Structures are given as C-alpha cells and as structure tokens.
C-alpha cells in the first residue's frame, strides 16, 4: 500500500480544511427543508465525530506488515480529517438551527457492527458509510439552495471520494490474499451489508431526502450505482496494482458541476 502518498495527501488536505471559513450569507431555506435537513445533518455529524480508537488499534496490528508500513500514521491523519468533518458539520448544524446529537440508534448500530469481526470488516463498514455519504453529500450539493450547505457538501464529497480510494487500496491488498471462492463470498456479504445499510439510512433520512426532492427509493438506486462502480474498481485493483487515483461516482451525473 502506498502509505506515503496518503500521508502526504492527508497532511496537505488538513491545511485546506483548517483554512475554510463557513459562508456567512443569511440562510433563507424554508423550514420545510431546513428542519429535516438539520436533523439529518445532526446524524451525519455524530457519525463523523468518533475518536478512532478502535480503528487505530486495528491499524496498529496491520502496520508492522511489510506492505502496510506507515499505515498507522496515515490512519491517524485520516481520523483527524474525519474529526475535521465533524467540526465543519457542527458549524453548519448551528447555522441551520439544529441541535447536535449525543446518541442516535443508527449511529450506535454502525459503531457496534464495526467491531464485530476484524480490521477488514471494520474498514468495510466504514467504507459502506462513506459510499452512502458520497451519494448523500453529492445530493445536498446539487439540491439544497444554500451557499453554506453547498460549500460543506462539496468539501466533504471531495474528501470522501479520496477516502474511498484510501479504503479501496487497503482492501485490495488484503483481498489479494484470498482464494477466488473466498473473494466471491466476501463480495456477496459486502453487497448485502451495503444493501441493508442503505435501506436503514434511506428510511431514517426519508424526511430530508423528500424535502430536497429525492425519494428514498431513488436514493437507494443511486447508492446501488455507487457500490457497483466502487466494486468494479476494487476488483480491478485486486487483479492489478492499484493506481490509487479516485474515480468517483457522482449522483445525478453532477461531475461537471463540481469542477
Ligand atoms: Fe467524513
Ligand atoms: Fe470518510
């Protein structure tokens, strides 16, 4: 795994994240969007705010392996970036008049799931959340008529796309050591976990999705597109050495609008 690339990337990106000032134009969103959006963002904010203790402990076990040297340092920077997301979302939440959450059931399920099996499963559940975040923040960016929401959604979308490439590189190295039947089994459970998670998230955030003109069903379809795009890249990376260039899936074909 090219950990020096990621250490460099996360270090550079931290400077950019620190320099962001939230757009202070007045928020003119109608309550029909602002209230469900605030509730939805509060859940994502909580999800981003973990301390990364378990992730770090897992990374520490992997780091001594020859092809993962430096992984622990990269993971520290990755966790710091996620905490930066939590701070940014907290500011956005305050602007929307929302209240930060201390506990929320879907978030608790996510956290419990992540410690169930091993480091690969921990990363996989994290990756599932990031694949869903890609569709979610892409949709907010394209559909919410508020400058600060667009600003934060765009930043988080750009960062999460890199995170997907980071996790993909880790998983492709690990999956390479599995036999073809085990790879198939892994893929099957990956799709299942993602499918179930998407149902739960689309149900939990249904009010917000509808407020921005997306049905939960459409959201699930886009999430399914995102994982199939990711899986294709992942298996290509397992077969050949990963170029680690992120090739993102964007909801609504909005790539050109992000440039
Ligand atoms: Fe994040
Ligand atoms: Fe992330």
GROMACS .gro file of C-alpha atoms and ligand atoms in nm:
model
  261
    1UNK     CA    1   0.000   0.000   0.000
    2UNK     CA    2   0.135   0.341  -0.093
    3UNK     CA    3   0.103   0.490   0.257
    4UNK     CA    4   0.344   0.776   0.185
    5UNK     CA    5   0.103   0.903  -0.082
    6UNK     CA    6  -0.179   0.908   0.175
    7UNK     CA    7   0.030   1.067   0.448
    8UNK     CA    8   0.121   1.343   0.204
    9UNK     CA    9  -0.240   1.380   0.082
   10UNK     CA   10  -0.398   1.397   0.430
   11UNK     CA   11  -0.129   1.638   0.554
   12UNK     CA   12  -0.184   1.876   0.262
   13UNK     CA   13  -0.560   1.848   0.285
   14UNK     CA   14  -0.554   1.932   0.658
   15UNK     CA   15  -0.418   2.278   0.569
   16UNK     CA   16  -0.707   2.333   0.327
   17UNK     CA   17  -0.968   2.213   0.579
   18UNK     CA   18  -0.830   2.439   0.853
   19UNK     CA   19  -0.849   2.744   0.627
   20UNK     CA   20  -1.220   2.702   0.547
   21UNK     CA   21  -1.450   2.974   0.678
   22UNK     CA   22  -1.816   2.892   0.657
   23UNK     CA   23  -2.011   3.108   0.414
   24UNK     CA   24  -2.198   3.362   0.630
   25UNK     CA   25  -2.472   3.467   0.387
   26UNK     CA   26  -2.807   3.451   0.569
   27UNK     CA   27  -2.980   3.114   0.549
   28UNK     CA   28  -3.304   3.157   0.354
   29UNK     CA   29  -3.405   2.795   0.342
   30UNK     CA   30  -3.774   2.738   0.413
   31UNK     CA   31  -3.849   2.542   0.730
   32UNK     CA   32  -3.981   2.257   0.514
   33UNK     CA   33  -3.617   2.198   0.408
   34UNK     CA   34  -3.420   2.348   0.696
   35UNK     CA   35  -3.573   2.138   0.977
   36UNK     CA   36  -3.545   1.788   0.823
   37UNK     CA   37  -3.204   1.883   0.682
   38UNK     CA   38  -3.080   1.988   1.027
   39UNK     CA   39  -3.199   1.662   1.178
   40UNK     CA   40  -3.032   1.463   0.902
   41UNK     CA   41  -2.704   1.655   0.926
   42UNK     CA   42  -2.701   1.606   1.303
   43UNK     CA   43  -2.695   1.229   1.245
   44UNK     CA   44  -2.409   1.253   0.994
   45UNK     CA   45  -2.227   1.491   1.230
   46UNK     CA   46  -2.243   1.234   1.507
   47UNK     CA   47  -2.121   0.964   1.269
   48UNK     CA   48  -1.814   1.171   1.178
   49UNK     CA   49  -1.722   1.254   1.535
   50UNK     CA   50  -1.569   0.926   1.658
   51UNK     CA   51  -1.230   0.927   1.824
   52UNK     CA   52  -1.098   0.645   1.602
   53UNK     CA   53  -0.961   0.447   1.900
   54UNK     CA   54  -1.058   0.104   1.767
   55UNK     CA   55  -0.962   0.190   1.412
   56UNK     CA   56  -0.623   0.299   1.537
   57UNK     CA   57  -0.580  -0.019   1.740
   58UNK     CA   58  -0.659  -0.228   1.430
   59UNK     CA   59  -0.427  -0.018   1.214
   60UNK     CA   60  -0.151  -0.075   1.471
   61UNK     CA   61  -0.180  -0.452   1.419
   62UNK     CA   62  -0.156  -0.420   1.041
   63UNK     CA   63   0.118  -0.155   1.030
   64UNK     CA   64   0.414  -0.387   1.103
   65UNK     CA   65   0.336  -0.596   0.791
   66UNK     CA   66   0.575  -0.526   0.508
   67UNK     CA   67   0.326  -0.372   0.265
   68UNK     CA   68   0.148  -0.163   0.533
   69UNK     CA   69   0.437   0.032   0.681
   70UNK     CA   70   0.319   0.381   0.763
   71UNK     CA   71  -0.047   0.272   0.771
   72UNK     CA   72  -0.086   0.379   1.133
   73UNK     CA   73   0.038   0.732   1.054
   74UNK     CA   74  -0.194   0.751   0.753
   75UNK     CA   75  -0.483   0.629   0.969
   76UNK     CA   76  -0.411   0.894   1.235
   77UNK     CA   77  -0.432   1.163   0.967
   78UNK     CA   78  -0.746   1.004   0.822
   79UNK     CA   79  -0.916   1.003   1.164
   80UNK     CA   80  -0.815   1.368   1.215
   81UNK     CA   81  -0.973   1.451   0.878
   82UNK     CA   82  -1.299   1.283   0.980
   83UNK     CA   83  -1.295   1.482   1.303
   84UNK     CA   84  -1.248   1.797   1.091
   85UNK     CA   85  -1.564   1.693   0.904
   86UNK     CA   86  -1.748   1.665   1.235
   87UNK     CA   87  -1.642   2.021   1.328
   88UNK     CA   88  -1.748   2.157   0.990
   89UNK     CA   89  -2.084   1.982   1.012
   90UNK     CA   90  -2.132   2.112   1.368
   91UNK     CA   91  -2.089   2.468   1.237
   92UNK     CA   92  -2.333   2.402   0.956
   93UNK     CA   93  -2.578   2.249   1.200
   94UNK     CA   94  -2.563   2.560   1.422
   95UNK     CA   95  -2.632   2.775   1.118
   96UNK     CA   96  -2.937   2.563   1.035
   97UNK     CA   97  -3.062   2.599   1.393
   98UNK     CA   98  -3.019   2.228   1.469
   99UNK     CA   99  -2.903   2.059   1.787
  100UNK     CA  100  -2.602   1.823   1.796
  101UNK     CA  101  -2.683   1.466   1.897
  102UNK     CA  102  -2.501   1.268   2.165
  103UNK     CA  103  -2.651   0.935   2.071
  104UNK     CA  104  -2.863   0.804   1.784
  105UNK     CA  105  -2.966   0.449   1.710
  106UNK     CA  106  -2.837   0.409   1.352
  107UNK     CA  107  -2.505   0.554   1.459
  108UNK     CA  108  -2.489   0.309   1.752
  109UNK     CA  109  -2.564   0.017   1.516
  110UNK     CA  110  -2.284   0.132   1.285
  111UNK     CA  111  -2.037   0.152   1.570
  112UNK     CA  112  -2.134  -0.189   1.708
  113UNK     CA  113  -2.113  -0.350   1.363
  114UNK     CA  114  -1.766  -0.218   1.306
  115UNK     CA  115  -1.612  -0.407   1.596
  116UNK     CA  116  -1.782  -0.738   1.519
  117UNK     CA  117  -1.527  -0.925   1.312
  118UNK     CA  118  -1.183  -0.792   1.224
  119UNK     CA  119  -0.995  -0.498   1.078
  120UNK     CA  120  -1.118  -0.569   0.725
  121UNK     CA  121  -1.478  -0.570   0.843
  122UNK     CA  122  -1.420  -0.251   1.043
  123UNK     CA  123  -1.288  -0.081   0.729
  124UNK     CA  124  -1.568  -0.233   0.523
  125UNK     CA  125  -1.843  -0.088   0.745
  126UNK     CA  126  -1.665   0.247   0.742
  127UNK     CA  127  -1.644   0.222   0.364
  128UNK     CA  128  -2.017   0.143   0.344
  129UNK     CA  129  -2.087   0.466   0.533
  130UNK     CA  130  -1.854   0.658   0.301
  131UNK     CA  131  -2.019   0.518  -0.012
  132UNK     CA  132  -2.354   0.635   0.123
  133UNK     CA  133  -2.201   0.971   0.225
  134UNK     CA  134  -2.081   1.018  -0.133
  135UNK     CA  135  -2.438   0.998  -0.262
  136UNK     CA  136  -2.577   1.198   0.031
  137UNK     CA  137  -2.337   1.494   0.015
  138UNK     CA  138  -2.348   1.492  -0.365
  139UNK     CA  139  -2.727   1.521  -0.345
  140UNK     CA  140  -2.709   1.803  -0.088
  141UNK     CA  141  -2.459   1.987  -0.303
  142UNK     CA  142  -2.677   1.966  -0.611
  143UNK     CA  143  -3.018   2.012  -0.450
  144UNK     CA  144  -3.000   2.242  -0.145
  145UNK     CA  145  -3.024   2.611  -0.240
  146UNK     CA  146  -2.799   2.742   0.036
  147UNK     CA  147  -2.439   2.860  -0.010
  148UNK     CA  148  -2.303   2.721   0.318
  149UNK     CA  149  -2.467   2.381   0.268
  150UNK     CA  150  -2.322   2.363  -0.084
  151UNK     CA  151  -1.980   2.468   0.046
  152UNK     CA  152  -1.967   2.200   0.317
  153UNK     CA  153  -2.127   1.930   0.100
  154UNK     CA  154  -1.877   1.993  -0.179
  155UNK     CA  155  -1.580   1.980   0.058
  156UNK     CA  156  -1.699   1.661   0.229
  157UNK     CA  157  -1.781   1.500  -0.105
  158UNK     CA  158  -1.431   1.572  -0.235
  159UNK     CA  159  -1.273   1.432   0.084
  160UNK     CA  160  -1.493   1.121   0.096
  161UNK     CA  161  -1.408   1.038  -0.265
  162UNK     CA  162  -1.041   1.029  -0.160
  163UNK     CA  163  -1.134   0.821   0.146
  164UNK     CA  164  -1.297   0.567  -0.087
  165UNK     CA  165  -0.970   0.539  -0.277
  166UNK     CA  166  -0.778   0.505   0.054
  167UNK     CA  167  -1.003   0.220   0.175
  168UNK     CA  168  -1.003   0.062  -0.170
  169UNK     CA  169  -0.627   0.042  -0.172
  170UNK     CA  170  -0.623  -0.116   0.174
  171UNK     CA  171  -0.893  -0.371   0.090
  172UNK     CA  172  -0.749  -0.464  -0.247
  173UNK     CA  173  -0.417  -0.552  -0.078
  174UNK     CA  174  -0.598  -0.767   0.178
  175UNK     CA  175  -0.837  -0.931  -0.070
  176UNK     CA  176  -0.548  -1.028  -0.295
  177UNK     CA  177  -0.450  -1.293  -0.040
  178UNK     CA  178  -0.794  -1.465  -0.056
  179UNK     CA  179  -0.878  -1.756  -0.286
  180UNK     CA  180  -1.136  -1.687  -0.564
  181UNK     CA  181  -1.426  -1.857  -0.374
  182UNK     CA  182  -1.347  -1.655  -0.060
  183UNK     CA  183  -1.331  -1.336  -0.265
  184UNK     CA  184  -1.676  -1.416  -0.402
  185UNK     CA  185  -1.807  -1.479  -0.051
  186UNK     CA  186  -1.656  -1.151   0.070
  187UNK     CA  187  -1.813  -0.965  -0.221
  188UNK     CA  188  -2.153  -1.116  -0.152
  189UNK     CA  189  -2.155  -1.012   0.214
  190UNK     CA  190  -2.018  -0.665   0.122
  191UNK     CA  191  -2.315  -0.609  -0.113
  192UNK     CA  192  -2.560  -0.746   0.148
  193UNK     CA  193  -2.429  -0.523   0.430
  194UNK     CA  194  -2.438  -0.222   0.199
  195UNK     CA  195  -2.791  -0.303   0.081
  196UNK     CA  196  -2.928  -0.335   0.435
  197UNK     CA  197  -2.745  -0.021   0.549
  198UNK     CA  198  -2.882   0.179   0.256
  199UNK     CA  199  -3.238   0.073   0.342
  200UNK     CA  200  -3.190   0.183   0.704
  201UNK     CA  201  -3.029   0.517   0.608
  202UNK     CA  202  -3.287   0.596   0.338
  203UNK     CA  203  -3.563   0.525   0.589
  204UNK     CA  204  -3.401   0.721   0.871
  205UNK     CA  205  -3.333   1.024   0.646
  206UNK     CA  206  -3.652   0.997   0.441
  207UNK     CA  207  -3.789   1.336   0.555
  208UNK     CA  208  -3.473   1.515   0.447
  209UNK     CA  209  -3.449   1.327   0.117
  210UNK     CA  210  -3.811   1.409   0.030
  211UNK     CA  211  -3.760   1.774   0.133
  212UNK     CA  212  -3.482   1.805  -0.127
  213UNK     CA  213  -3.687   1.625  -0.392
  214UNK     CA  214  -3.543   1.273  -0.370
  215UNK     CA  215  -3.748   0.967  -0.285
  216UNK     CA  216  -3.580   0.713  -0.053
  217UNK     CA  217  -3.612   0.465  -0.340
  218UNK     CA  218  -3.417   0.690  -0.579
  219UNK     CA  219  -3.155   0.742  -0.309
  220UNK     CA  220  -3.119   0.363  -0.274
  221UNK     CA  221  -3.082   0.325  -0.651
  222UNK     CA  222  -2.805   0.583  -0.655
  223UNK     CA  223  -2.636   0.413  -0.361
  224UNK     CA  224  -2.655   0.082  -0.553
  225UNK     CA  225  -2.493   0.252  -0.855
  226UNK     CA  226  -2.220   0.389  -0.628
  227UNK     CA  227  -2.131   0.047  -0.483
  228UNK     CA  228  -2.133  -0.122  -0.822
  229UNK     CA  229  -1.898   0.148  -0.953
  230UNK     CA  230  -1.675   0.105  -0.647
  231UNK     CA  231  -1.677  -0.276  -0.669
  232UNK     CA  232  -1.568  -0.268  -1.030
  233UNK     CA  233  -1.269  -0.051  -0.939
  234UNK     CA  234  -1.194  -0.261  -0.632
  235UNK     CA  235  -1.172  -0.589  -0.826
  236UNK     CA  236  -0.963  -0.423  -1.094
  237UNK     CA  237  -0.730  -0.312  -0.813
  238UNK     CA  238  -0.716  -0.666  -0.673
  239UNK     CA  239  -0.615  -0.801  -1.013
  240UNK     CA  240  -0.355  -0.538  -1.097
  241UNK     CA  241  -0.156  -0.296  -0.886
  242UNK     CA  242  -0.377  -0.007  -0.780
  243UNK     CA  243  -0.316   0.329  -0.938
  244UNK     CA  244  -0.499   0.478  -0.631
  245UNK     CA  245  -0.648   0.751  -0.844
  246UNK     CA  246  -1.003   0.811  -0.721
  247UNK     CA  247  -1.264   0.766  -0.990
  248UNK     CA  248  -1.576   0.886  -0.818
  249UNK     CA  249  -1.935   0.802  -0.872
  250UNK     CA  250  -2.138   1.122  -0.859
  251UNK     CA  251  -2.511   1.127  -0.813
  252UNK     CA  252  -2.715   1.283  -1.089
  253UNK     CA  253  -2.423   1.298  -1.330
  254UNK     CA  254  -2.315   1.614  -1.148
  255UNK     CA  255  -1.943   1.577  -1.212
  256UNK     CA  256  -1.912   1.884  -1.435
  257UNK     CA  257  -2.099   2.095  -1.184
  258UNK     CA  258  -1.840   2.016  -0.917
  259UNK     CA  259  -1.547   2.136  -1.122
  260LIG    FE1  260  -1.612   1.213   0.667
  261LIG    FE1  261  -1.465   0.941   0.529
   0.00000   0.00000   0.00000
